[in-house]
mmCIF file of C-alpha atoms and ligand atoms in Angstrom:
data_model
loop_
_atom_site.group_PDB
_atom_site.id
_atom_site.type_symbol
_atom_site.label_atom_id
_atom_site.label_comp_id
_atom_site.label_asym_id
_atom_site.label_seq_id
_atom_site.Cartn_x
_atom_site.Cartn_y
_atom_site.Cartn_z
ATOM 1 C CA MET M 234 70.056 -34.736 -31.609
ATOM 2 C CA GLU M 235 73.632 -35.734 -30.899
ATOM 3 C CA GLY M 236 73.700 -33.605 -27.739
ATOM 4 C CA ASP M 237 70.600 -35.373 -26.592
ATOM 5 C CA GLU M 238 72.200 -38.745 -27.122
ATOM 6 C CA LEU M 239 75.149 -37.643 -25.063
ATOM 7 C CA THR M 240 73.127 -36.517 -22.063
ATOM 8 C CA ARG M 241 71.125 -39.714 -22.125
ATOM 9 C CA GLU M 242 74.301 -41.735 -21.794
ATOM 10 C CA GLN M 243 75.158 -39.721 -18.715
ATOM 11 C CA VAL M 244 71.860 -40.315 -17.025
ATOM 12 C CA PRO M 245 72.253 -42.721 -14.114
ATOM 13 C CA SER M 246 70.729 -46.102 -14.811
ATOM 14 C CA GLU M 247 68.178 -45.806 -11.937
ATOM 15 C CA LEU M 248 66.651 -42.744 -13.557
ATOM 16 C CA THR M 249 66.319 -44.553 -16.867
ATOM 17 C CA ALA M 250 64.592 -47.401 -15.096
ATOM 18 C CA LEU M 251 62.272 -44.940 -13.360
ATOM 19 C CA ARG M 252 61.365 -43.258 -16.633
ATOM 20 C CA LYS M 253 60.672 -46.642 -18.167
ATOM 21 C CA ARG M 254 58.433 -47.526 -15.221
ATOM 22 C CA VAL M 255 56.535 -44.208 -15.516
ATOM 23 C CA ALA M 256 56.026 -44.820 -19.222
ATOM 24 C CA GLU M 257 54.735 -48.314 -18.487
ATOM 25 C CA LEU M 258 52.365 -46.985 -15.853
ATOM 26 C CA GLU M 259 51.111 -44.324 -18.254
ATOM 27 C CA THR M 260 50.476 -46.957 -20.901
ATOM 28 C CA ALA M 261 48.693 -49.174 -18.348
ATOM 29 C CA GLU M 262 46.550 -46.216 -17.234
ATOM 30 C CA ALA M 263 45.698 -45.324 -20.823
ATOM 31 C CA GLU M 264 44.746 -48.945 -21.474
ATOM 32 C CA LEU M 265 42.606 -49.048 -18.350
ATOM 33 C CA HIS M 266 40.852 -45.817 -19.369
ATOM 34 C CA ALA M 267 40.261 -47.195 -22.856
ATOM 35 C CA VAL M 268 38.735 -50.357 -21.387
ATOM 36 C CA ILE M 269 36.544 -48.437 -18.903
ATOM 37 C CA ASP M 270 35.496 -46.041 -21.642
ATOM 38 C CA SER M 271 34.496 -48.826 -23.999
ATOM 39 C CA ILE M 272 32.071 -50.287 -21.442
ATOM 40 C CA ASN M 273 28.442 -49.535 -22.280
ATOM 41 C CA ASP M 274 27.420 -49.262 -18.631
ATOM 42 C CA ALA M 275 28.041 -45.965 -16.866
ATOM 43 C CA ILE M 276 30.819 -46.170 -14.290
ATOM 44 C CA LEU M 277 31.019 -43.474 -11.619
ATOM 45 C CA VAL M 278 33.579 -43.264 -8.841
ATOM 46 C CA ALA M 279 33.136 -40.763 -6.017
ATOM 47 C CA ASP M 280 35.330 -39.855 -3.050
ATOM 48 C CA LEU M 281 34.259 -39.461 0.571
ATOM 49 C CA ASP M 282 33.212 -35.832 0.013
ATOM 50 C CA GLY M 283 30.885 -36.873 -2.798
ATOM 51 C CA ASN M 284 33.096 -35.550 -5.590
ATOM 52 C CA ILE M 285 32.893 -37.663 -8.700
ATOM 53 C CA VAL M 286 36.534 -38.435 -9.353
ATOM 54 C CA LEU M 287 36.151 -40.732 -12.337
ATOM 55 C CA VAL M 288 33.514 -41.321 -15.005
ATOM 56 C CA ASN M 289 33.672 -43.259 -18.242
ATOM 57 C CA GLY M 290 32.089 -42.143 -21.528
ATOM 58 C CA ALA M 291 28.693 -43.722 -20.731
ATOM 59 C CA GLY M 292 28.847 -42.108 -17.267
ATOM 60 C CA ALA M 293 29.536 -38.713 -18.808
ATOM 61 C CA ARG M 294 26.545 -39.122 -21.131
ATOM 62 C CA LEU M 295 24.395 -40.147 -18.179
ATOM 63 C CA LEU M 296 25.423 -37.016 -16.295
ATOM 64 C CA GLY M 297 24.784 -34.913 -19.391
ATOM 65 C CA LEU M 298 28.452 -33.949 -19.785
ATOM 66 C CA LEU M 299 29.854 -33.353 -23.232
ATOM 67 C CA ASP M 300 33.039 -35.234 -22.330
ATOM 68 C CA PRO M 301 34.405 -36.911 -19.210
ATOM 69 C CA SER M 302 36.815 -34.044 -18.459
ATOM 70 C CA GLU M 303 34.039 -31.434 -18.060
ATOM 71 C CA THR M 304 33.264 -30.256 -14.483
ATOM 72 C CA ARG M 305 31.229 -32.971 -12.852
ATOM 73 C CA PRO M 306 28.327 -32.547 -10.501
ATOM 74 C CA THR M 307 28.766 -33.760 -6.914
ATOM 75 C CA LEU M 308 26.692 -36.609 -5.462
ATOM 76 C CA THR M 309 24.535 -34.068 -3.624
ATOM 77 C CA GLU M 310 23.555 -32.494 -6.941
ATOM 78 C CA LEU M 311 22.686 -35.770 -8.662
ATOM 79 C CA PRO M 312 19.085 -36.381 -7.442
ATOM 80 C CA GLY M 313 18.050 -32.911 -8.629
ATOM 81 C CA ARG M 314 20.075 -32.870 -11.808
ATOM 82 C CA LEU M 315 19.008 -36.350 -12.948
ATOM 83 C CA ARG M 316 15.548 -36.209 -11.324
ATOM 84 C CA ILE M 317 16.225 -39.583 -9.708
ATOM 85 C CA ARG M 318 12.955 -41.252 -8.686
ATOM 86 C CA ARG M 319 11.662 -44.621 -7.602
ATOM 87 C CA ILE M 320 9.993 -46.727 -10.293
ATOM 88 C CA ASP M 321 6.572 -45.505 -9.115
ATOM 89 C CA GLY M 322 7.740 -41.943 -9.788
ATOM 90 C CA SER M 323 8.146 -40.835 -6.151
ATOM 91 C CA PRO M 324 11.279 -38.764 -5.429
ATOM 92 C CA ILE M 325 14.150 -40.190 -3.390
ATOM 93 C CA ALA M 326 16.163 -38.470 -0.655
ATOM 94 C CA LEU M 327 19.903 -38.003 -1.110
ATOM 95 C CA GLU M 328 20.750 -40.609 1.541
ATOM 96 C CA GLU M 329 18.632 -43.200 -0.314
ATOM 97 C CA MET M 330 20.825 -42.935 -3.394
ATOM 98 C CA ALA M 331 22.799 -46.117 -4.094
ATOM 99 C CA MET M 332 26.163 -44.289 -4.043
ATOM 100 C CA ALA M 333 25.356 -42.461 -0.797
ATOM 101 C CA ARG M 334 24.420 -45.768 0.814
ATOM 102 C CA ALA M 335 27.611 -47.375 -0.492
ATOM 103 C CA LEU M 336 29.604 -44.523 1.113
ATOM 104 C CA ALA M 337 27.890 -45.482 4.371
ATOM 105 C CA GLY M 338 29.237 -49.028 3.941
ATOM 106 C CA GLN M 339 26.384 -50.812 2.176
ATOM 107 C CA ASN M 340 26.750 -52.998 -0.895
ATOM 108 C CA VAL M 341 23.810 -52.014 -3.075
ATOM 109 C CA GLY M 342 22.829 -54.620 -5.650
ATOM 110 C CA LEU M 343 20.615 -54.077 -8.677
ATOM 111 C CA GLU M 344 18.470 -51.145 -7.687
ATOM 112 C CA ASP M 345 16.043 -49.801 -10.286
ATOM 113 C CA ARG M 346 15.404 -46.084 -10.579
ATOM 114 C CA LEU M 347 13.812 -43.702 -13.043
ATOM 115 C CA ILE M 348 15.951 -40.814 -14.196
ATOM 116 C CA PHE M 349 15.501 -38.030 -16.699
ATOM 117 C CA HIS M 350 17.866 -38.350 -19.610
ATOM 118 C CA GLY M 351 18.753 -34.845 -20.691
ATOM 119 C CA GLN M 352 20.070 -35.730 -24.149
ATOM 120 C CA SER M 353 16.975 -37.650 -25.262
ATOM 121 C CA GLN M 354 14.639 -35.549 -23.066
ATOM 122 C CA ARG M 355 12.843 -38.598 -21.697
ATOM 123 C CA ASP M 356 12.646 -40.798 -18.627
ATOM 124 C CA VAL M 357 14.845 -43.886 -18.636
ATOM 125 C CA TYR M 358 15.068 -46.877 -16.295
ATOM 126 C CA MET M 359 18.466 -47.347 -14.687
ATOM 127 C CA ARG M 360 19.670 -50.370 -12.739
ATOM 128 C CA THR M 361 22.506 -49.589 -10.325
ATOM 129 C CA ASN M 362 25.097 -51.612 -8.422
ATOM 130 C CA ALA M 363 27.152 -49.621 -5.926
ATOM 131 C CA SER M 364 29.878 -50.696 -3.490
ATOM 132 C CA PRO M 365 32.196 -48.920 -1.089
ATOM 133 C CA VAL M 366 35.854 -48.554 -2.123
ATOM 134 C CA ARG M 367 38.195 -49.338 0.790
ATOM 135 C CA ASP M 368 41.888 -48.708 1.440
ATOM 136 C CA ASP M 369 44.392 -51.359 2.582
ATOM 137 C CA GLU M 370 43.132 -51.081 6.151
ATOM 138 C CA GLY M 371 39.511 -51.517 5.129
ATOM 139 C CA LYS M 372 38.594 -47.860 5.662
ATOM 140 C CA ILE M 373 36.016 -46.532 3.192
ATOM 141 C CA ILE M 374 37.607 -43.978 0.870
ATOM 142 C CA GLY M 375 34.915 -43.719 -1.781
ATOM 143 C CA THR M 376 32.326 -45.561 -3.803
ATOM 144 C CA VAL M 377 32.016 -47.063 -7.259
ATOM 145 C CA ALA M 378 28.732 -47.461 -9.111
ATOM 146 C CA VAL M 379 27.881 -49.285 -12.301
ATOM 147 C CA VAL M 380 24.681 -47.995 -13.854
ATOM 148 C CA ARG M 381 22.917 -49.814 -16.695
ATOM 149 C CA ASP M 382 20.158 -48.470 -18.886
ATOM 150 C CA VAL M 383 17.417 -51.142 -18.693
ATOM 151 C CA THR M 384 14.688 -49.125 -20.422
ATOM 152 C CA ASP M 385 14.433 -51.594 -23.323
ATOM 153 C CA ILE M 386 14.054 -54.560 -20.964
ATOM 154 C CA VAL M 387 11.468 -52.783 -18.805
ATOM 155 C CA GLU M 388 9.487 -51.669 -21.851
ATOM 156 C CA LEU M 389 9.558 -55.165 -23.333
ATOM 157 C CA ASP M 390 8.373 -56.571 -20.013
ATOM 158 C CA LYS M 391 5.544 -54.044 -19.953
ATOM 159 C CA LEU M 392 4.605 -54.973 -23.520
ATOM 160 C CA LYS M 393 4.505 -58.635 -22.473
ATOM 161 C CA ASP M 394 2.228 -57.763 -19.530
ATOM 162 C CA GLU M 395 -0.041 -55.732 -21.785
ATOM 163 C CA PHE M 396 -0.174 -58.581 -24.296
ATOM 164 C CA MET M 397 -0.992 -61.017 -21.484
ATOM 165 C CA ALA M 398 -3.766 -58.715 -20.235
ATOM 166 C CA VAL M 399 -5.347 -58.408 -23.697
ATOM 167 C CA ALA M 400 -5.005 -62.139 -24.511
ATOM 168 C CA ALA M 401 -6.435 -63.181 -21.134
ATOM 169 C CA HIS M 402 -9.284 -60.718 -21.473
ATOM 170 C CA GLU M 403 -10.132 -61.991 -24.963
ATOM 171 C CA LEU M 404 -10.046 -65.612 -23.778
ATOM 172 C CA ARG M 405 -12.567 -65.049 -21.015
ATOM 173 C CA THR M 406 -15.616 -64.604 -23.271
ATOM 174 C CA PRO M 407 -15.299 -67.863 -25.284
ATOM 175 C CA VAL M 408 -14.508 -69.808 -22.095
ATOM 176 C CA THR M 409 -17.621 -68.424 -20.387
ATOM 177 C CA ILE M 410 -19.727 -69.395 -23.419
ATOM 178 C CA MET M 411 -18.239 -72.913 -23.445
ATOM 179 C CA LYS M 412 -18.920 -73.368 -19.774
ATOM 180 C CA GLY M 413 -22.438 -71.949 -20.066
ATOM 181 C CA TYR M 414 -23.457 -74.347 -22.872
ATOM 182 C CA ALA M 415 -21.790 -77.334 -21.169
ATOM 183 C CA GLN M 416 -23.836 -76.630 -18.040
ATOM 184 C CA VAL M 417 -27.118 -76.152 -19.924
ATOM 185 C CA LEU M 418 -26.544 -79.468 -21.723
ATOM 186 C CA LEU M 419 -25.630 -81.189 -18.445
ATOM 187 C CA ARG M 420 -28.824 -79.951 -16.805
ATOM 188 C CA THR M 421 -30.932 -81.433 -19.613
ATOM 189 C CA ALA M 422 -28.872 -84.587 -19.860
ATOM 190 C CA GLU M 423 -31.052 -87.138 -18.025
ATOM 191 C CA ASP M 424 -31.735 -89.261 -21.109
ATOM 192 C CA MET M 425 -28.248 -88.801 -22.506
ATOM 193 C CA PRO M 426 -25.907 -91.831 -22.529
ATOM 194 C CA THR M 427 -23.411 -91.805 -19.617
ATOM 195 C CA THR M 428 -20.386 -91.570 -21.925
ATOM 196 C CA ARG M 429 -21.774 -88.323 -23.383
ATOM 197 C CA GLN M 430 -22.517 -86.974 -19.912
ATOM 198 C CA ARG M 431 -18.880 -87.699 -18.974
ATOM 199 C CA MET M 432 -17.695 -85.839 -22.051
ATOM 200 C CA LEU M 433 -19.780 -82.822 -21.080
ATOM 201 C CA GLN M 434 -18.458 -82.952 -17.515
ATOM 202 C CA ALA M 435 -14.919 -83.022 -18.912
ATOM 203 C CA ILE M 436 -15.700 -79.955 -21.069
ATOM 204 C CA ASP M 437 -17.157 -78.232 -17.995
ATOM 205 C CA ARG M 438 -14.060 -79.035 -15.867
ATOM 206 C CA GLY M 439 -11.728 -78.013 -18.700
ATOM 207 C CA ALA M 440 -13.523 -74.674 -19.087
ATOM 208 C CA ASP M 441 -13.202 -74.127 -15.329
ATOM 209 C CA ARG M 442 -9.503 -74.817 -15.496
ATOM 210 C CA ILE M 443 -8.934 -72.466 -18.421
ATOM 211 C CA ASP M 444 -10.969 -69.829 -16.587
ATOM 212 C CA ARG M 445 -8.753 -70.142 -13.500
ATOM 213 C CA ILE M 446 -5.567 -69.877 -15.569
ATOM 214 C CA VAL M 447 -6.955 -66.878 -17.455
ATOM 215 C CA ARG M 448 -7.921 -65.169 -14.184
ATOM 216 C CA ASP M 449 -4.425 -65.781 -12.759
ATOM 217 C CA LEU M 450 -2.811 -64.358 -15.897
ATOM 218 C CA LEU M 451 -5.079 -61.323 -15.726
ATOM 219 C CA ASP M 452 -4.178 -60.820 -12.061
ATOM 220 C CA ILE M 453 -0.456 -61.049 -12.794
ATOM 221 C CA SER M 454 -0.617 -58.507 -15.594
ATOM 222 C CA ARG M 455 -2.778 -56.221 -13.447
ATOM 223 C CA LEU M 456 -0.267 -56.459 -10.602
ATOM 224 C CA GLN M 457 2.664 -55.792 -12.911
ATOM 225 C CA LEU M 458 0.968 -52.856 -14.578
ATOM 226 C CA GLY M 459 -0.301 -51.521 -11.256
ATOM 227 C CA TYR M 460 -4.000 -51.865 -12.221
ATOM 228 C CA LEU M 461 -5.113 -54.161 -9.399
ATOM 229 C CA SER M 462 -7.656 -52.186 -7.446
ATOM 230 C CA LEU M 463 -8.867 -53.302 -4.046
ATOM 231 C CA ALA M 464 -12.246 -52.698 -2.449
ATOM 232 C CA SER M 465 -12.299 -51.732 1.203
ATOM 233 C CA GLU M 466 -14.917 -53.257 3.458
ATOM 234 C CA THR M 467 -15.087 -54.364 7.070
ATOM 235 C CA ILE M 468 -14.660 -58.116 7.363
ATOM 236 C CA GLY M 469 -15.365 -60.203 10.466
ATOM 237 C CA LEU M 470 -12.505 -62.685 10.249
ATOM 238 C CA ALA M 471 -14.059 -65.602 12.150
ATOM 239 C CA ASP M 472 -17.166 -65.811 9.923
ATOM 240 C CA PHE M 473 -15.151 -65.128 6.816
ATOM 241 C CA VAL M 474 -12.634 -67.919 7.486
ATOM 242 C CA LYS M 475 -15.338 -70.380 8.554
ATOM 243 C CA GLU M 476 -17.346 -69.777 5.408
ATOM 244 C CA VAL M 477 -14.364 -70.312 3.091
ATOM 245 C CA VAL M 478 -13.184 -73.398 5.012
ATOM 246 C CA ASP M 479 -16.684 -74.968 4.862
ATOM 247 C CA ARG M 480 -16.797 -74.439 1.136
ATOM 248 C CA MET M 481 -13.321 -75.838 0.541
ATOM 249 C CA ALA M 482 -14.039 -78.858 2.800
ATOM 250 C CA MET M 483 -16.663 -79.927 0.272
ATOM 251 C CA THR M 484 -14.055 -80.190 -2.484
ATOM 252 C CA THR M 485 -12.081 -83.017 -0.835
ATOM 253 C CA THR M 486 -12.985 -86.376 0.647
ATOM 254 C CA ARG M 487 -9.447 -87.388 1.619
ATOM 255 C CA HIS M 488 -8.712 -84.428 3.890
ATOM 256 C CA ASP M 489 -10.142 -83.306 7.173
ATOM 257 C CA ILE M 490 -9.987 -79.504 7.229
ATOM 258 C CA ARG M 491 -10.335 -78.469 10.874
ATOM 259 C CA ILE M 492 -10.533 -75.028 12.420
ATOM 260 C CA VAL M 493 -8.442 -75.081 15.604
ATOM 261 C CA ARG M 494 -9.175 -71.505 16.746
ATOM 262 C CA LEU M 495 -11.219 -68.575 15.516
ATOM 263 C CA ALA M 496 -10.034 -65.506 17.433
ATOM 264 C CA PRO M 497 -12.585 -62.709 16.966
ATOM 265 C CA GLY M 498 -11.431 -59.594 15.134
ATOM 266 C CA THR M 499 -12.263 -57.440 12.154
ATOM 267 C CA VAL M 500 -10.037 -56.316 9.326
ATOM 268 C CA GLN M 501 -10.475 -53.818 6.533
ATOM 269 C CA GLY M 502 -10.025 -55.106 3.037
ATOM 270 C CA ASP M 503 -11.223 -56.615 -0.209
ATOM 271 C CA ARG M 504 -13.332 -59.660 0.679
ATOM 272 C CA ASP M 505 -13.056 -61.361 -2.743
ATOM 273 C CA ARG M 506 -9.313 -60.902 -2.898
ATOM 274 C CA LEU M 507 -8.738 -62.149 0.661
ATOM 275 C CA GLU M 508 -10.963 -65.109 -0.137
ATOM 276 C CA GLN M 509 -8.787 -65.791 -3.174
ATOM 277 C CA VAL M 510 -5.711 -65.898 -0.883
ATOM 278 C CA LEU M 511 -7.290 -68.269 1.627
ATOM 279 C CA ILE M 512 -8.623 -70.536 -1.143
ATOM 280 C CA ASN M 513 -5.152 -70.598 -2.681
ATOM 281 C CA LEU M 514 -3.530 -71.633 0.614
ATOM 282 C CA LEU M 515 -6.193 -74.265 1.275
ATOM 283 C CA SER M 516 -6.063 -75.713 -2.224
ATOM 284 C CA ASN M 517 -2.257 -75.873 -2.018
ATOM 285 C CA ALA M 518 -2.542 -77.657 1.348
ATOM 286 C CA ILE M 519 -4.894 -80.175 -0.304
ATOM 287 C CA LYS M 520 -2.836 -80.464 -3.480
ATOM 288 C CA TYR M 521 0.511 -80.967 -1.732
ATOM 289 C CA SER M 522 -0.794 -83.593 0.717
ATOM 290 C CA PRO M 523 -1.996 -86.153 -1.828
ATOM 291 C CA GLN M 524 -2.114 -88.927 0.770
ATOM 292 C CA GLY M 525 -4.884 -86.968 2.543
ATOM 293 C CA GLY M 526 -4.919 -86.187 6.269
ATOM 294 C CA ASP M 527 -5.524 -83.279 8.588
ATOM 295 C CA ILE M 528 -5.369 -79.647 7.519
ATOM 296 C CA GLN M 529 -5.526 -77.205 10.432
ATOM 297 C CA VAL M 530 -6.738 -73.647 10.080
ATOM 298 C CA ASP M 531 -6.020 -71.151 12.826
ATOM 299 C CA VAL M 532 -7.051 -67.520 13.319
ATOM 300 C CA ALA M 533 -4.972 -65.861 16.055
ATOM 301 C CA ILE M 534 -4.337 -62.319 17.259
ATOM 302 C CA ARG M 535 -0.672 -61.397 17.705
ATOM 303 C CA GLU M 536 0.652 -57.916 18.463
ATOM 304 C CA GLY M 537 -2.328 -56.088 16.995
ATOM 305 C CA GLN M 538 -2.372 -58.258 13.898
ATOM 306 C CA ALA M 539 -4.707 -60.999 12.851
ATOM 307 C CA VAL M 540 -2.711 -64.061 11.808
ATOM 308 C CA VAL M 541 -4.408 -66.723 9.709
ATOM 309 C CA SER M 542 -2.568 -69.995 9.121
ATOM 310 C CA VAL M 543 -3.125 -73.164 7.131
ATOM 311 C CA LYS M 544 -1.100 -76.204 8.210
ATOM 312 C CA ASP M 545 -0.802 -79.392 6.208
ATOM 313 C CA HIS M 546 1.067 -82.667 6.775
ATOM 314 C CA GLY M 547 1.995 -83.173 3.158
ATOM 315 C CA VAL M 548 5.144 -83.312 1.064
ATOM 316 C CA GLY M 549 6.682 -80.053 2.383
ATOM 317 C CA ILE M 550 9.205 -77.884 0.543
ATOM 318 C CA PRO M 551 12.934 -78.757 0.335
ATOM 319 C CA LYS M 552 15.083 -76.285 2.351
ATOM 320 C CA GLU M 553 17.165 -75.155 -0.630
ATOM 321 C CA LYS M 554 14.047 -74.187 -2.583
ATOM 322 C CA GLN M 555 12.287 -72.250 0.143
ATOM 323 C CA ALA M 556 13.904 -68.890 -0.615
ATOM 324 C CA ASN M 557 12.324 -68.753 -4.082
ATOM 325 C CA ILE M 558 8.740 -69.613 -3.128
ATOM 326 C CA SER M 559 6.312 -66.779 -4.044
ATOM 327 C CA GLU M 560 8.452 -65.664 -6.971
ATOM 328 C CA ARG M 561 6.446 -65.396 -10.171
ATOM 329 C CA PHE M 562 6.209 -68.793 -11.958
ATOM 330 C CA TYR M 563 8.447 -70.543 -9.388
ATOM 331 C CA ARG M 564 7.425 -74.134 -8.702
ATOM 332 C CA ALA M 565 9.472 -75.958 -6.071
ATOM 333 C CA HIS M 566 8.262 -79.421 -7.130
ATOM 334 C CA ASN M 567 8.694 -78.943 -10.847
ATOM 335 C CA GLY M 568 9.878 -82.212 -12.423
ATOM 336 C CA THR M 569 9.757 -84.154 -9.110
ATOM 337 C CA PRO M 570 7.298 -86.950 -8.226
ATOM 338 C CA HIS M 571 5.341 -84.260 -6.339
ATOM 339 C CA ASP M 572 4.690 -82.103 -9.395
ATOM 340 C CA TYR M 573 0.902 -81.896 -9.303
ATOM 341 C CA GLY M 574 0.547 -79.259 -12.039
ATOM 342 C CA GLY M 575 -0.018 -75.523 -11.816
ATOM 343 C CA MET M 576 1.641 -72.359 -13.020
ATOM 344 C CA GLY M 577 3.436 -71.245 -9.883
ATOM 345 C CA VAL M 578 1.591 -67.943 -9.677
ATOM 346 C CA GLY M 579 -0.962 -68.458 -6.874
ATOM 347 C CA LEU M 580 1.439 -67.654 -4.037
ATOM 348 C CA TYR M 581 2.925 -64.691 -5.882
ATOM 349 C CA ILE M 582 -0.544 -63.197 -6.376
ATOM 350 C CA SER M 583 -1.489 -64.017 -2.764
ATOM 351 C CA ARG M 584 1.629 -62.360 -1.370
ATOM 352 C CA GLU M 585 0.981 -59.229 -3.426
ATOM 353 C CA ILE M 586 -2.677 -59.067 -2.341
ATOM 354 C CA ILE M 587 -1.674 -59.412 1.329
ATOM 355 C CA SER M 588 1.105 -56.848 1.071
ATOM 356 C CA ARG M 589 -1.381 -54.405 -0.479
ATOM 357 C CA HIS M 590 -3.479 -54.894 2.646
ATOM 358 C CA ASN M 591 -0.377 -53.912 4.671
ATOM 359 C CA GLY M 592 0.048 -57.488 5.795
ATOM 360 C CA ARG M 593 2.646 -60.194 5.293
ATOM 361 C CA LEU M 594 2.602 -63.740 3.910
ATOM 362 C CA TRP M 595 5.178 -66.307 5.021
ATOM 363 C CA PHE M 596 5.591 -70.021 5.659
ATOM 364 C CA GLU M 597 7.441 -72.731 7.530
ATOM 365 C CA SER M 598 8.046 -76.090 5.928
ATOM 366 C CA ASN M 599 9.860 -79.369 6.471
ATOM 367 C CA GLU M 600 10.384 -81.665 3.542
ATOM 368 C CA GLY M 601 8.321 -84.807 4.003
ATOM 369 C CA ALA M 602 6.544 -83.461 7.105
ATOM 370 C CA GLY M 603 4.350 -80.630 5.779
ATOM 371 C CA SER M 604 4.022 -76.869 5.569
ATOM 372 C CA THR M 605 2.280 -74.050 7.393
ATOM 373 C CA PHE M 606 1.417 -70.923 5.443
ATOM 374 C CA TYR M 607 0.584 -67.756 7.381
ATOM 375 C CA PHE M 608 -0.741 -64.337 6.507
ATOM 376 C CA SER M 609 -1.164 -61.390 8.800
ATOM 377 C CA LEU M 610 -3.477 -58.399 8.446
ATOM 378 C CA PRO M 611 -3.684 -55.265 10.573
ATOM 379 C CA LEU M 612 -6.649 -55.487 12.952
ATOM 380 C CA GLN M 613 -9.265 -52.790 12.711
ATOM 381 C CA GLU M 614 -9.328 -50.610 15.847
HETATM 382 P P1 LIG T 752 1.276 -73.846 -8.074
HETATM 383 O O1 LIG T 752 0.776 -74.683 -6.939
HETATM 384 O O2 LIG T 752 0.238 -73.524 -9.089
HETATM 385 O O3 LIG T 752 2.538 -74.380 -8.681
HETATM 386 P P2 LIG T 752 1.706 -71.652 -6.152
HETATM 387 O O4 LIG T 752 2.172 -70.271 -6.465
HETATM 388 O O5 LIG T 752 0.426 -71.774 -5.418
HETATM 389 O O6 LIG T 752 1.688 -72.386 -7.542
HETATM 390 O O7 LIG T 752 2.870 -72.352 -5.340
HETATM 391 C C1 LIG T 752 4.214 -72.240 -5.771
HETATM 392 C C2 LIG T 752 4.996 -73.483 -5.374
HETATM 393 O O8 LIG T 752 5.126 -73.546 -3.951
HETATM 394 C C3 LIG T 752 4.318 -74.778 -5.761
HETATM 395 O O9 LIG T 752 4.616 -75.153 -7.092
HETATM 396 C C4 LIG T 752 4.888 -75.754 -4.737
HETATM 397 O O10 LIG T 752 6.156 -76.222 -5.164
HETATM 398 C C5 LIG T 752 5.099 -74.880 -3.498
HETATM 399 N N1 LIG T 752 3.993 -75.014 -2.514
HETATM 400 C C6 LIG T 752 2.954 -74.158 -2.333
HETATM 401 N N2 LIG T 752 2.157 -74.562 -1.306
HETATM 402 C C7 LIG T 752 2.703 -75.707 -0.838
HETATM 403 C C8 LIG T 752 2.358 -76.609 0.225
HETATM 404 N N3 LIG T 752 1.289 -76.401 1.012
HETATM 405 N N4 LIG T 752 3.173 -77.676 0.424
HETATM 406 C C9 LIG T 752 4.268 -77.875 -0.351
HETATM 407 N N5 LIG T 752 4.651 -77.066 -1.361
HETATM 408 C C10 LIG T 752 3.881 -75.980 -1.609
#
């Protein structure tokens, strides 16, 4: 011990300082590892060659390693080893993996994948964020990914959709009965006092409204659960659009719904569902131009696509809210003087229906001046 003491006294002061610094760095590293290890999300860091150079405890469990020091798989081995798939179950290529894309310079935010969890022997849903790691000069030297197990959230969401589907389905029968009786009574109501007739009309309208809400809820749960099936028939667009417009024109006295062009063309699709989309756009155009006015409907052909548009001169959509339109339950005019009721699901359902026909739904809008909603569909050869 004494000898030790002696030598230490002889050590130059710089060396002592260096040792102290190394000890500090070791402590800092140990602390950092402890922090990273205590995080519930899996953290994976890979170098340019795809070697995983750092994993925390959750990462090791994700990779099926007994502890983080065990030999790690390379990025190339991950899709096979973890059976990484898209949410619909289809396999992904190596270059589609979040970490591979981050190595190519992309910032990948919140990407959901299915993987096979070896320990529990079941599929789990993983949500990944991945970014490139750069050196001082900005050159990519690796990638870091944070992977979160979102199985509980996804399963809860699915349960909610299933509950919605069952509840909506159960509600349909009583609503149909209510509506049926209200209509029978209305038909035989000649000698009934006007106040009672009004009550029956209110019941009839109320039943209609509940029926629409129930149908929307059913559609949403079907879309979420992947049960929405589409018929495929040949549809002459000009006749189809004219028929729907004529019908909708009868529902308003304050608006003049005019067809400005009916380019001929046929599309392949589900007539009822496409009708639902057009009715939704037209009823929104009516609803969001409460002062009345012109609504123009146009059917054009552009680059092999049929493009149907509905233009109104109503309240429009504020710029800062436009990005969120067609999200489920999003209502841009919620709580404003232009909140005319609704659930904010019509456009979401419409966009999904159009995208399942390989088309696109979009819009242009100026607050206070009106909106134009478009959808395109591939033309039949
Ligand atoms: P809802 O009308 O039932 O709220 P939608 O899904 O049909 O639901 O529309 C979502 C939101 O988009 C509406 O709440 C409204 O803020 C906005 N919106 C839709 N169509 C128009 C339109 N033609 N003009 C102005 N705003 C619109």
